[in-house]
Short mmCIF file of C-alpha atoms and ligand atoms in Angstrom, two decimals:
data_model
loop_
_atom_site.label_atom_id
_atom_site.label_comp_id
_atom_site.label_asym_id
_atom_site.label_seq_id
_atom_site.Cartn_x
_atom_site.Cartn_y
_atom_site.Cartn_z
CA UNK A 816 183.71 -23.33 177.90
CA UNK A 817 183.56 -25.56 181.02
CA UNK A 818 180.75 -24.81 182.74
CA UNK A 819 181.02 -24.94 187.01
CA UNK A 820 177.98 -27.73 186.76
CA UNK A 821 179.70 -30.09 184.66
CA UNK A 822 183.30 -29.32 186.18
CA UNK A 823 181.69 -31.08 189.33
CA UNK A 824 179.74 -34.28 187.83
CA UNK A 825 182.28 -36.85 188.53
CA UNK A 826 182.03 -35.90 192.23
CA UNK A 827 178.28 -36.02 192.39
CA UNK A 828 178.39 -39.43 191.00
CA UNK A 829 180.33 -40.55 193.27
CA UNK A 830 177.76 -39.77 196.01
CA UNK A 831 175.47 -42.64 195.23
CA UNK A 832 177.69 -44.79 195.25
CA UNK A 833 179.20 -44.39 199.01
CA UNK A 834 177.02 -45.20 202.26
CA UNK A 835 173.91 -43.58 203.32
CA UNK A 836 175.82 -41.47 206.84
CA UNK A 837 178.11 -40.22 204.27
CA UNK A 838 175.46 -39.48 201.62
CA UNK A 839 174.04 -36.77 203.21
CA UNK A 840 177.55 -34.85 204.17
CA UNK A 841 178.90 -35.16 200.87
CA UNK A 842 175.62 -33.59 200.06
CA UNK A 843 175.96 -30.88 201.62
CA UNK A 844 179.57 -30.05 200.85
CA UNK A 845 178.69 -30.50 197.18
CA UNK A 846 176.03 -27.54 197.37
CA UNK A 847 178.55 -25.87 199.46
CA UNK A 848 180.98 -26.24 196.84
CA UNK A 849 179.09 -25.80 194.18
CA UNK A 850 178.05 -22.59 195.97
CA UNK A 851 181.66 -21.30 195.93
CA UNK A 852 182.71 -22.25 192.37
CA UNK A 853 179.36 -20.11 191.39
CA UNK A 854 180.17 -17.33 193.08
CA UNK A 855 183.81 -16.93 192.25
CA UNK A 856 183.37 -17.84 188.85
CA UNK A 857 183.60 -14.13 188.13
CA UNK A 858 182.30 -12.80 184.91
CA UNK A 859 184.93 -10.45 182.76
CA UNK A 860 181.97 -7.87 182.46
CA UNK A 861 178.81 -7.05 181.47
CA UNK A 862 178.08 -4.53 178.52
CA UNK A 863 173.99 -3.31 178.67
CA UNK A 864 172.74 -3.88 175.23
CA UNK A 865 169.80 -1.02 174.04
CA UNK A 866 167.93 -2.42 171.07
CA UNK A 867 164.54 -2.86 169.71
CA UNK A 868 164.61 -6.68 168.71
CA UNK A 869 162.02 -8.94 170.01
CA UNK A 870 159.91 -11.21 168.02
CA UNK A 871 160.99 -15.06 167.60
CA UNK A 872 163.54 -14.16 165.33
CA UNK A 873 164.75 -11.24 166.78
CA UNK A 874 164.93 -13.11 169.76
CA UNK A 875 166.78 -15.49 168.66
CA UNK A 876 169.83 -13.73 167.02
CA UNK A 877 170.02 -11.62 170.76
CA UNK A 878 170.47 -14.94 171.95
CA UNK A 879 173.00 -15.82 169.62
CA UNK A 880 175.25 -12.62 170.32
CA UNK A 881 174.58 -12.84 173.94
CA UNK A 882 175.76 -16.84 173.70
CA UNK A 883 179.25 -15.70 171.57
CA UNK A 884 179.86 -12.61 174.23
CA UNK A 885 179.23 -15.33 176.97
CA UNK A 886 182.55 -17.89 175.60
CA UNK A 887 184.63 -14.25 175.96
CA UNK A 888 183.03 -14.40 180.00
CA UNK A 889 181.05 -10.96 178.91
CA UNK A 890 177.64 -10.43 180.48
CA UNK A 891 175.11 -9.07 177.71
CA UNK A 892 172.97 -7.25 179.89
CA UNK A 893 169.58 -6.96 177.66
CA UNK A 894 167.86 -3.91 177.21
CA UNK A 895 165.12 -4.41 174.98
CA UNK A 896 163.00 -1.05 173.73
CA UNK A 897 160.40 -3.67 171.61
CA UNK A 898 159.94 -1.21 168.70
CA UNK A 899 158.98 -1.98 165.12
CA UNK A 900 162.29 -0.06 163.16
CA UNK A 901 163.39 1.05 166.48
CA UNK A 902 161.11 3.79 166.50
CA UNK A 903 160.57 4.19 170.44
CA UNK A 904 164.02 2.57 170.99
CA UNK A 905 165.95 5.87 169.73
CA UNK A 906 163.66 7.89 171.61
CA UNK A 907 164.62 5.80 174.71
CA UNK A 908 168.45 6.16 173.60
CA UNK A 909 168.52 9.70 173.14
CA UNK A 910 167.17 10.32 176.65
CA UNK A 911 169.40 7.89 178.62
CA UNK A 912 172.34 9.55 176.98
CA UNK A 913 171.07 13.29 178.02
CA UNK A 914 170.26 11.86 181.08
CA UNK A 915 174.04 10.72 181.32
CA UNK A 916 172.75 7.45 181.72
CA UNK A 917 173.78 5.69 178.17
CA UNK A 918 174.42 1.92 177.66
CA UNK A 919 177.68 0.74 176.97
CA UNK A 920 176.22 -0.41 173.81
CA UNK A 921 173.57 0.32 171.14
CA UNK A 922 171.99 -0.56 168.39
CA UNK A 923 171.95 3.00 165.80
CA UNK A 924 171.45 2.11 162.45
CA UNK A 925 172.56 4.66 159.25
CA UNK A 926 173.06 8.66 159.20
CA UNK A 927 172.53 8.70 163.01
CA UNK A 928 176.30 6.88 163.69
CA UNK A 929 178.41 9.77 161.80
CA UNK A 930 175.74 12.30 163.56
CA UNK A 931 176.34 10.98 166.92
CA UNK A 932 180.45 10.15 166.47
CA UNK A 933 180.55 13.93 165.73
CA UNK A 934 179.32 14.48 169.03
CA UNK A 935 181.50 12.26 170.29
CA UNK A 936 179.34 10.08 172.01
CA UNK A 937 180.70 6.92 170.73
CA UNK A 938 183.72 4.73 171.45
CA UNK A 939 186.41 4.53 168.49
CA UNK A 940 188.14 1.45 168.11
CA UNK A 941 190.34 1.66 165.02
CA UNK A 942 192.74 -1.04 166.39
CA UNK A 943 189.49 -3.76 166.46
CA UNK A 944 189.21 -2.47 162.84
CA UNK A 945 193.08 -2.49 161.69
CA UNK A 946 193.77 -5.64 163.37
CA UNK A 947 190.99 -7.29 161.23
CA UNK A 948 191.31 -5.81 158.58
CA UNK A 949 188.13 -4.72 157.88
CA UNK A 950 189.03 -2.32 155.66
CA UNK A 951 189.65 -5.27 153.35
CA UNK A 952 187.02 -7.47 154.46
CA UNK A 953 183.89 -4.99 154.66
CA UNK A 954 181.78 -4.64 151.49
CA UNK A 955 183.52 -0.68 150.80
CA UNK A 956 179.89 1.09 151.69
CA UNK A 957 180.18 -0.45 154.85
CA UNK A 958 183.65 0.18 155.57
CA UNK A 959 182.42 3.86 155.16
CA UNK A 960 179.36 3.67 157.56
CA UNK A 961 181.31 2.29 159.90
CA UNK A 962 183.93 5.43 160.16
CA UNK A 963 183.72 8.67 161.37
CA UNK A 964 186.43 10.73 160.05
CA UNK A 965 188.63 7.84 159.42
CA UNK A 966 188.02 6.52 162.66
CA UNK A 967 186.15 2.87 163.26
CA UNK A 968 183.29 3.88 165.23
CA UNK A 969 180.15 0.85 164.67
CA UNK A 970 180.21 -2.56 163.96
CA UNK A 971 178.00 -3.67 161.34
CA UNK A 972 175.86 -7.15 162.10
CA UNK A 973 174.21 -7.66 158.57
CA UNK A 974 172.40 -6.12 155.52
CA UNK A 975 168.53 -6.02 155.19
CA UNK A 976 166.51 -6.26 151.93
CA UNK A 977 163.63 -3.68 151.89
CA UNK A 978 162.03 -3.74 148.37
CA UNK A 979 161.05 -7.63 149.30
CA UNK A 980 157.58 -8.93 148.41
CA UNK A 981 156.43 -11.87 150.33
CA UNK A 982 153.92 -14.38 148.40
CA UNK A 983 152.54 -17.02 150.42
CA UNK A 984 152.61 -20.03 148.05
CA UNK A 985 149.77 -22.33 149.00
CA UNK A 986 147.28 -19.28 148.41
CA UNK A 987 148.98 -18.93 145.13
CA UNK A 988 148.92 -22.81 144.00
CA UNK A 989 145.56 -22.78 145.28
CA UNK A 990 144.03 -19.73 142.98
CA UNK A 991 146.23 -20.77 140.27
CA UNK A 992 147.72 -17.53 140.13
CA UNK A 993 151.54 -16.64 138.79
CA UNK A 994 154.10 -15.04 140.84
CA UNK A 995 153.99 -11.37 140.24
CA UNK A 996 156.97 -10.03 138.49
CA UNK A 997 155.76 -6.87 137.27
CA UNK A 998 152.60 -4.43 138.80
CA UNK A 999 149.89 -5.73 135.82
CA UNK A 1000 150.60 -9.30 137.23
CA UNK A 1001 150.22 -8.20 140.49
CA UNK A 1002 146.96 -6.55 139.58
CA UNK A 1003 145.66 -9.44 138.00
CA UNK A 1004 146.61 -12.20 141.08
CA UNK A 1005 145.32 -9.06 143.62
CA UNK A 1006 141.98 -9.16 141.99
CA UNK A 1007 141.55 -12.99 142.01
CA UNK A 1008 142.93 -13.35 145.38
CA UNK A 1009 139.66 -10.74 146.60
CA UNK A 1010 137.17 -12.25 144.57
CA UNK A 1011 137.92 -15.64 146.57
CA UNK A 1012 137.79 -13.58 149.57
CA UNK A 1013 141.50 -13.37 150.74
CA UNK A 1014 143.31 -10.32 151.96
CA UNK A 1015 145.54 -9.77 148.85
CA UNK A 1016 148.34 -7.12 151.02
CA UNK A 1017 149.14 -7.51 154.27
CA UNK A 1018 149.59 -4.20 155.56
CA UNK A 1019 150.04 -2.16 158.88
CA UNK A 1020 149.35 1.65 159.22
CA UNK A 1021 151.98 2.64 161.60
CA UNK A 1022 153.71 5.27 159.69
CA UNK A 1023 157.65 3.47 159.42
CA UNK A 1024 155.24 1.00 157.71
CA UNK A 1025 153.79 2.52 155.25
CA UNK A 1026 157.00 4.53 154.56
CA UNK A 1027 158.50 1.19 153.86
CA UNK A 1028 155.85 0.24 150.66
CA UNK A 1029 155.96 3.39 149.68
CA UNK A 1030 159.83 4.21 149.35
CA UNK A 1031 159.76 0.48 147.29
CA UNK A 1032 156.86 2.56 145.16
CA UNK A 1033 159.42 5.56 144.57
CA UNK A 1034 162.25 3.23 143.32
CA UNK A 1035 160.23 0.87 141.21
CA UNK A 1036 158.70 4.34 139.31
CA UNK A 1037 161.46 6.11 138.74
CA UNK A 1038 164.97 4.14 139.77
CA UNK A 1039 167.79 4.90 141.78
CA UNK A 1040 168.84 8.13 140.26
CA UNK A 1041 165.58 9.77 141.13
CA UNK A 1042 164.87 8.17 144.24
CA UNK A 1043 168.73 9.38 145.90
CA UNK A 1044 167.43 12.67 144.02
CA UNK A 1045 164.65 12.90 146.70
CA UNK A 1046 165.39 11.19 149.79
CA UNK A 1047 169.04 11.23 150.02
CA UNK A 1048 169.51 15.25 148.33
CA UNK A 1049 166.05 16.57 149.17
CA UNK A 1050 165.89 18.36 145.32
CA UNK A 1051 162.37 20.06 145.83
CA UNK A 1052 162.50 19.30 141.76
CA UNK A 1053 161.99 15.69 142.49
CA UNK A 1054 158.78 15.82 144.87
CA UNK A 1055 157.45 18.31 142.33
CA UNK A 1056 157.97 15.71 139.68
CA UNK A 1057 155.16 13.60 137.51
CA UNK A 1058 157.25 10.88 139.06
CA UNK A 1059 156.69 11.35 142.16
CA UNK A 1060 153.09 11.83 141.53
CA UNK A 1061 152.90 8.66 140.18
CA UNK A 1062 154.21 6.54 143.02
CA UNK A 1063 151.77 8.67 145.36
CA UNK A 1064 148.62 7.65 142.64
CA UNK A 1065 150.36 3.75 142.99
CA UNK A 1066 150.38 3.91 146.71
CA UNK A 1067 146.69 5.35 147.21
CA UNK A 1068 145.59 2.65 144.79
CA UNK A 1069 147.02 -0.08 146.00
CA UNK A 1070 145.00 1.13 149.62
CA UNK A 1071 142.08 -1.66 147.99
CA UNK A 1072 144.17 -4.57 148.49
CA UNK A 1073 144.65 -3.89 151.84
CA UNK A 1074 142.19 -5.27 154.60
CA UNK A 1075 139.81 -1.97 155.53
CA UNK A 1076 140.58 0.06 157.46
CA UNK A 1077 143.77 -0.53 157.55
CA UNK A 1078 144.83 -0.91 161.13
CA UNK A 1079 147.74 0.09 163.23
CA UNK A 1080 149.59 -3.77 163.60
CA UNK A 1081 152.77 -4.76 164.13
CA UNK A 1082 155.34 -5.87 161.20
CA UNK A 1083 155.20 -9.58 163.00
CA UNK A 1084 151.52 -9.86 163.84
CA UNK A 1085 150.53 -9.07 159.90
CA UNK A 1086 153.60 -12.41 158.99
CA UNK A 1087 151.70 -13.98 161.48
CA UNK A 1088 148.56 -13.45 159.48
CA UNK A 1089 150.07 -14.07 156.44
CA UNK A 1090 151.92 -17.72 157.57
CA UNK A 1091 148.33 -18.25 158.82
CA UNK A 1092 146.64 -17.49 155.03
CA UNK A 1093 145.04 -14.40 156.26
CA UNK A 1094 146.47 -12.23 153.57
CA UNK A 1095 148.87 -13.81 149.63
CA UNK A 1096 151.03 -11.12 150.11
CA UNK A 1097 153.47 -8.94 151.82
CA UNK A 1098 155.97 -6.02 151.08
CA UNK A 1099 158.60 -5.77 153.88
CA UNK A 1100 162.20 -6.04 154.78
CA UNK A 1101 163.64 -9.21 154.98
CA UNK A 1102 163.22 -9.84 158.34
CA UNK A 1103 160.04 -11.39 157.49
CA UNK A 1104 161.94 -14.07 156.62
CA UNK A 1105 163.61 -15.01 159.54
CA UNK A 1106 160.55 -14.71 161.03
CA UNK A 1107 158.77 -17.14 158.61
CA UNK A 1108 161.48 -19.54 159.01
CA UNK A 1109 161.47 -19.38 163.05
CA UNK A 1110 157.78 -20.84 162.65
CA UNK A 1111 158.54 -23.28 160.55
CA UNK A 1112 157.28 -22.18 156.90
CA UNK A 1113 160.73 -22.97 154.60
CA UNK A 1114 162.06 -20.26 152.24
CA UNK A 1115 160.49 -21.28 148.60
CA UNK A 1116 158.87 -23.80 150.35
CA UNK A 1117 155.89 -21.82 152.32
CA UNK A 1118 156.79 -18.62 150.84
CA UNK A 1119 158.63 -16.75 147.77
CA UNK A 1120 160.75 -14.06 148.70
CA UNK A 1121 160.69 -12.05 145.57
CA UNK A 1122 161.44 -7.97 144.47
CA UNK A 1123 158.75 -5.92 144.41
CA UNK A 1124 157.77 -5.67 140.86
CA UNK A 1125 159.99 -3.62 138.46
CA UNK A 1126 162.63 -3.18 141.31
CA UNK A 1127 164.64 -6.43 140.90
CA UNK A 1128 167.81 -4.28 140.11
CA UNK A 1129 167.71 -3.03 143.29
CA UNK A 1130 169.23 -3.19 146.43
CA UNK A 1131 167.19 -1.48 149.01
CA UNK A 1132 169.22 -1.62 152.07
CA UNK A 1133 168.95 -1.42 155.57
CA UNK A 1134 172.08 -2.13 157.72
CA UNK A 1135 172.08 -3.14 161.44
CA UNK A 1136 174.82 -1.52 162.94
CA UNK A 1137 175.71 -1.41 166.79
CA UNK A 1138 177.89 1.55 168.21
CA UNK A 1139 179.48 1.36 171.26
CA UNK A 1140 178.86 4.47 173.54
CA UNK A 1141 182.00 6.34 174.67
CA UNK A 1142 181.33 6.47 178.78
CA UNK A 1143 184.13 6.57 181.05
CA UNK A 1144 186.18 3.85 179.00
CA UNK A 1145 185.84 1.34 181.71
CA UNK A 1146 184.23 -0.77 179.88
CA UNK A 1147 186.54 -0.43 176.85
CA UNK A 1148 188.15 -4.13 176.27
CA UNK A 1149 184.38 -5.43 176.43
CA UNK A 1150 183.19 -3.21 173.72
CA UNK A 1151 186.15 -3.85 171.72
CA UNK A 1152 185.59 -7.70 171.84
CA UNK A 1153 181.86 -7.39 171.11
CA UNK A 1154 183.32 -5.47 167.96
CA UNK A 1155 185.25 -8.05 166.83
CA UNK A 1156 183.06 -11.07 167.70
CA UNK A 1157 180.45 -9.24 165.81
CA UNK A 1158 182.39 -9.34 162.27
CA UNK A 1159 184.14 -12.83 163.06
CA UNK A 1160 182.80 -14.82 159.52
CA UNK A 1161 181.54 -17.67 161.93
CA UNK A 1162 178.95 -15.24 163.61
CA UNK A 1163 178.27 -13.48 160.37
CA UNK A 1164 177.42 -16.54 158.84
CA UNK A 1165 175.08 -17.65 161.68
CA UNK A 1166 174.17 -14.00 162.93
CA UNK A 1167 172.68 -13.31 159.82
CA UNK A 1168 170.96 -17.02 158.93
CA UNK A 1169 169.07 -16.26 161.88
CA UNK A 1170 168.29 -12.89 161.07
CA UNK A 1171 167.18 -13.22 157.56
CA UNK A 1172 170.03 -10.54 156.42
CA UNK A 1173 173.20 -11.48 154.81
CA UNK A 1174 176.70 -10.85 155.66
CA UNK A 1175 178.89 -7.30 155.24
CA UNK A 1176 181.53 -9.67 154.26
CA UNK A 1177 182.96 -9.41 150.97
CA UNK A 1178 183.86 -13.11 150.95
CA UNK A 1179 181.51 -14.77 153.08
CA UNK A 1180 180.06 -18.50 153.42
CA UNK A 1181 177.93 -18.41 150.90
CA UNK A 1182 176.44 -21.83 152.15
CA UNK A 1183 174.37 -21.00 155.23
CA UNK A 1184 172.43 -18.51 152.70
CA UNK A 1185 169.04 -19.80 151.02
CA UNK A 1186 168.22 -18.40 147.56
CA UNK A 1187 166.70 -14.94 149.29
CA UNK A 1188 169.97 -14.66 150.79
CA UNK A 1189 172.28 -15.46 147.63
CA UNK A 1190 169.67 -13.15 145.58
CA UNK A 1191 170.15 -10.42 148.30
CA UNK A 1192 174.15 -10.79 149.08
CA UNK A 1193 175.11 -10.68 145.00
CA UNK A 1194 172.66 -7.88 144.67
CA UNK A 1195 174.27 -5.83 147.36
CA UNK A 1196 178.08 -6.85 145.87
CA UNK A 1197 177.41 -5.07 142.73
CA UNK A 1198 177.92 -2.04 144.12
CA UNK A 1199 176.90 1.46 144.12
CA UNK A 1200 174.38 0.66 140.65
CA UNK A 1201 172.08 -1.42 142.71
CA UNK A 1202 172.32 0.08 146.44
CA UNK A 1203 169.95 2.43 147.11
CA UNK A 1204 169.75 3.66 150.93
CA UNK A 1205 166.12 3.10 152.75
CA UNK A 1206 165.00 6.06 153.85
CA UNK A 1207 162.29 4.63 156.44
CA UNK A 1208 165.00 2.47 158.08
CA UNK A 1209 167.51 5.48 158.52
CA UNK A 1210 170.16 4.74 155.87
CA UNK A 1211 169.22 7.84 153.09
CA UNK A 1212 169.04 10.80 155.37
CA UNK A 1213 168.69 12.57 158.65
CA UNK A 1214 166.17 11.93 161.77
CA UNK A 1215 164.30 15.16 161.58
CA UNK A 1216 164.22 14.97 157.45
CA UNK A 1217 163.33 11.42 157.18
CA UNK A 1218 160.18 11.96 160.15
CA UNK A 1219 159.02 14.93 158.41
CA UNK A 1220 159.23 13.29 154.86
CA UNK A 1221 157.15 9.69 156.97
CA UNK A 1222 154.59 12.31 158.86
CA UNK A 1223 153.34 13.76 154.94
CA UNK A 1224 153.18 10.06 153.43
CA UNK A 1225 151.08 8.81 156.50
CA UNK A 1226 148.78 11.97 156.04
CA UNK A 1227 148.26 11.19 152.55
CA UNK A 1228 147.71 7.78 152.79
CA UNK A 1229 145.39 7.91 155.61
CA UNK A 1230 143.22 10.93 154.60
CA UNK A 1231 141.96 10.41 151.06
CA UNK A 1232 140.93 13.66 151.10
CA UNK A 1233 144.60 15.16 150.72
CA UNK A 1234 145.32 15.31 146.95
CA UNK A 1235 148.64 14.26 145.27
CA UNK A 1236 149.43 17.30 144.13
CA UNK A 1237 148.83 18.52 147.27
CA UNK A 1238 151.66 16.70 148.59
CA UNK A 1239 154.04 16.90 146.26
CA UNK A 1240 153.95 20.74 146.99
CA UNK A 1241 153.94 19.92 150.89
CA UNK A 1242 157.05 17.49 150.83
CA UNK A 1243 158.65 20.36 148.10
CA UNK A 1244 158.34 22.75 150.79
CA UNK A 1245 159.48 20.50 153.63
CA UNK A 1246 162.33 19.70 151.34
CA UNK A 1247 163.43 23.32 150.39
CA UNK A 1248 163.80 24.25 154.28
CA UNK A 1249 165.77 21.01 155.05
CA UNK A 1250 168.37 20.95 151.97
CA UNK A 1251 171.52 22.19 153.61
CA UNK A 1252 172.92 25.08 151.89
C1 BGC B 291 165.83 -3.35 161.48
C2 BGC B 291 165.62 -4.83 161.56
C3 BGC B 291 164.37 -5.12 162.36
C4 BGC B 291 163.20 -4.36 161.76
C5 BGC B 291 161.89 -4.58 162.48
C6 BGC B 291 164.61 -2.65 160.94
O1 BGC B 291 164.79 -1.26 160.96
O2 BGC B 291 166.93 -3.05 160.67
O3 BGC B 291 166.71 -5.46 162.15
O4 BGC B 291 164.14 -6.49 162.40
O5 BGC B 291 163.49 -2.97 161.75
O6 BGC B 291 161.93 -4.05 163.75
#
């Protein structure tokens, strides 16, 4: 797109060259001019944005939307809820809209977009959708997130790894350790790594946090089968089972390789430490990544981005999704083009290099992927065997089920007085009164 400045340039240069009376005059037109073309360069309009995203990366792929709404002359109109997992942001959302003061767009990631779109609160576009086909295009789990009772209601940005463990390579070369491919082997490196006197886990107490290491726990003790058991049917069975006892005893244990106490930090300040060499390891969604990569540490380079042991099956997802909120319908043709810039393969491709997650294409350019991202995309494209839904990033069940299942976990973990069993029969409780009949 021509921009107004450089539109004008062969006039300004032409200003130095004429005599010094005229010099000023044809300065002052110029800025007049210039004045004119800036204010009637009128923008299409502006769609206000309600997300959670800001670290570098983050950042950085806002930018990169906001730049490709831009070339269509749409304002993205920023509004930033900084919230690790959007915690704070959907509190923020669900306000505004009771308040009758909702964005035009938002970010709403999993359960919450059918919830909402049966409330009608979001725009359907099932033209943007037809006319792309996305039907065809979409991996078919996404194609079914993004509907509503067969109408196109989100548009999905990329696909998130959860069960991803981080191992910060010059700690390893330097303690001579081996990658850790199973939980003995991460034992063993764990131990070595705190004899020397380095942080073996990096690991925040905030409760989405700790939700996220411990739903990787659940899946690499007892699979997929039991895990959607649990968190995506709520069988009071499951939380009663030796199982699920098991990855409670794992997660308490692991509480040693953690620096004590563990404190409440967020997901990019405990990277930070780990770029840094403050702590070998790290179990978190791939945005950690992107993150690593917008400082400069290379993917297999500075890091490995590996499964968390004995979960390398698995595709623990988390999909970023934005919705676009019903309104008035003024804003309609914006929304729709945000839509369809969102799924265009260019921006996928980019969008999600940025990012750290990989396309919801079923065919897409598999060369601005590193080997986290081709690990992570082929996972994902084998289907409904190796997807399993997070439950701490929204995708398994319901807000009020997934906060009460996160409030027992952080108890547990933060109160070593609170015994397994003792929560197993908690979370069977809390999962008897929330099963829908
Ligand atoms: C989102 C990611 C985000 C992360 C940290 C996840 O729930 O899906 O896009 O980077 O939270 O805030």
């Amino acid at each position: 797109m021509q921009t107004a400045n450089t539109r004008l340039l062969p006039f300004t240069e032409c200003i130095s060259s004429s005599r010094p009376q005229w010099r000023q005059v044809l300065r002052v037109v110029t800025w007049f001019i210039l004045l004119m073309v800036a204010s009637s360069s009128t923008w299409a309009d502006s769609l206000q944005v309600l997300h959670w995203w800001k670290s570098t990366s983050e950042h950085k792929a806002v930018d990169f939307l906001a730049s490709k709404l831009a070339q269509e002359n749409i304002v993205w109109r920023d509004a930033v809820i900084p919230s690790g997992s959007g915690v704070s942001a959907g509190i923020v959302l669900k306000s505004r809209v009771l308040f009758g003061n909702a964005p035009e767009v938002a970010q709403l990631n999993g359960v919450l977009i059918g919830e909402w779109a049966e409330l009608g609160l979001l725009l359907e576009f099932d033209a943007v959708g037809s006319n792309n086909k996305w039907d065809k295009i979409l991996f078919p789990s996404v194609w079914a997130l993004t509907q509503s009772k067969a109408h196109v209601v989100a548009a999905p940005l990329g696909i998130h790894r959860i069960n991803t463990l981080f191992v910060n390579r010059k700690l390893f070369k330097k303690y001579d350790l081996a990658l850790p491919e199973t939980w003995d082997e991460f034992e063993i490196a764990a131990k070595k790594l705190q004899q020397a006197g380095v942080v073996p886990l990096a690991q925040s107490s905030e409760p989405w946090q700790l939700a996220t290491l411990f739903e990787t726990l659940v899946l690499s003790e007892a699979g997929a089968g039991f895990y959607n058991d649990i968190f995506v049917k709520k069988e009071q069975s499951g939380f009663l089972d030796p199982r699920f006892g098991q990855a409670l005893k794992r997660f308490r244990s692991m509480k040693k390789w953690m620096a004590a106490p563990v404190q409440d930090r967020s997901w990019n300040e405990l990277a930070r430490q780990f770029a840094d060499g403050g702590a070998a390891m790290m179990v978190m969604g791939d945005w950690v990544k992107a993150e690593l990569n917008a400082w400069g540490l290379a993917t297999d380079v500075g890091f490995a981005c590996m499964a968390v042991p004995q979960t390398e099956n698995y595709h623990l997802y988390d999909i970023d999704t934005l919705v676009m909120l019903a309104g008035d319908g003024s804003h309609k043709a914006a929304q729709e083009k945000l839509a369809q810039i969102v799924l265009s393969p260019a921006v996928q491709g980019d969008y999600n290099q940025i990012k750290g997650s990989v396309p919801v294409l079923r065919n897409p350019d598999m060369s601005k992927m590193d080997s986290c991202a081709r690990t992570s995309w082929k996972l994902f494209a084998r289907g409904s065997a190796a997807q399993v839904p997070s439950l701490a990033h929204r995708m398994a069940t319901d807000e009020i089920s997934k906060d009460a299942i996160i409030a027992e976990i952080y108890r547990f973990f933060m109160d070593d007085q609170i015994t397994v069993s003792d929560t197993q029969r908690r979370l069977g409780a809390i999962a008897r009164s929330l099963k829908k009949t």
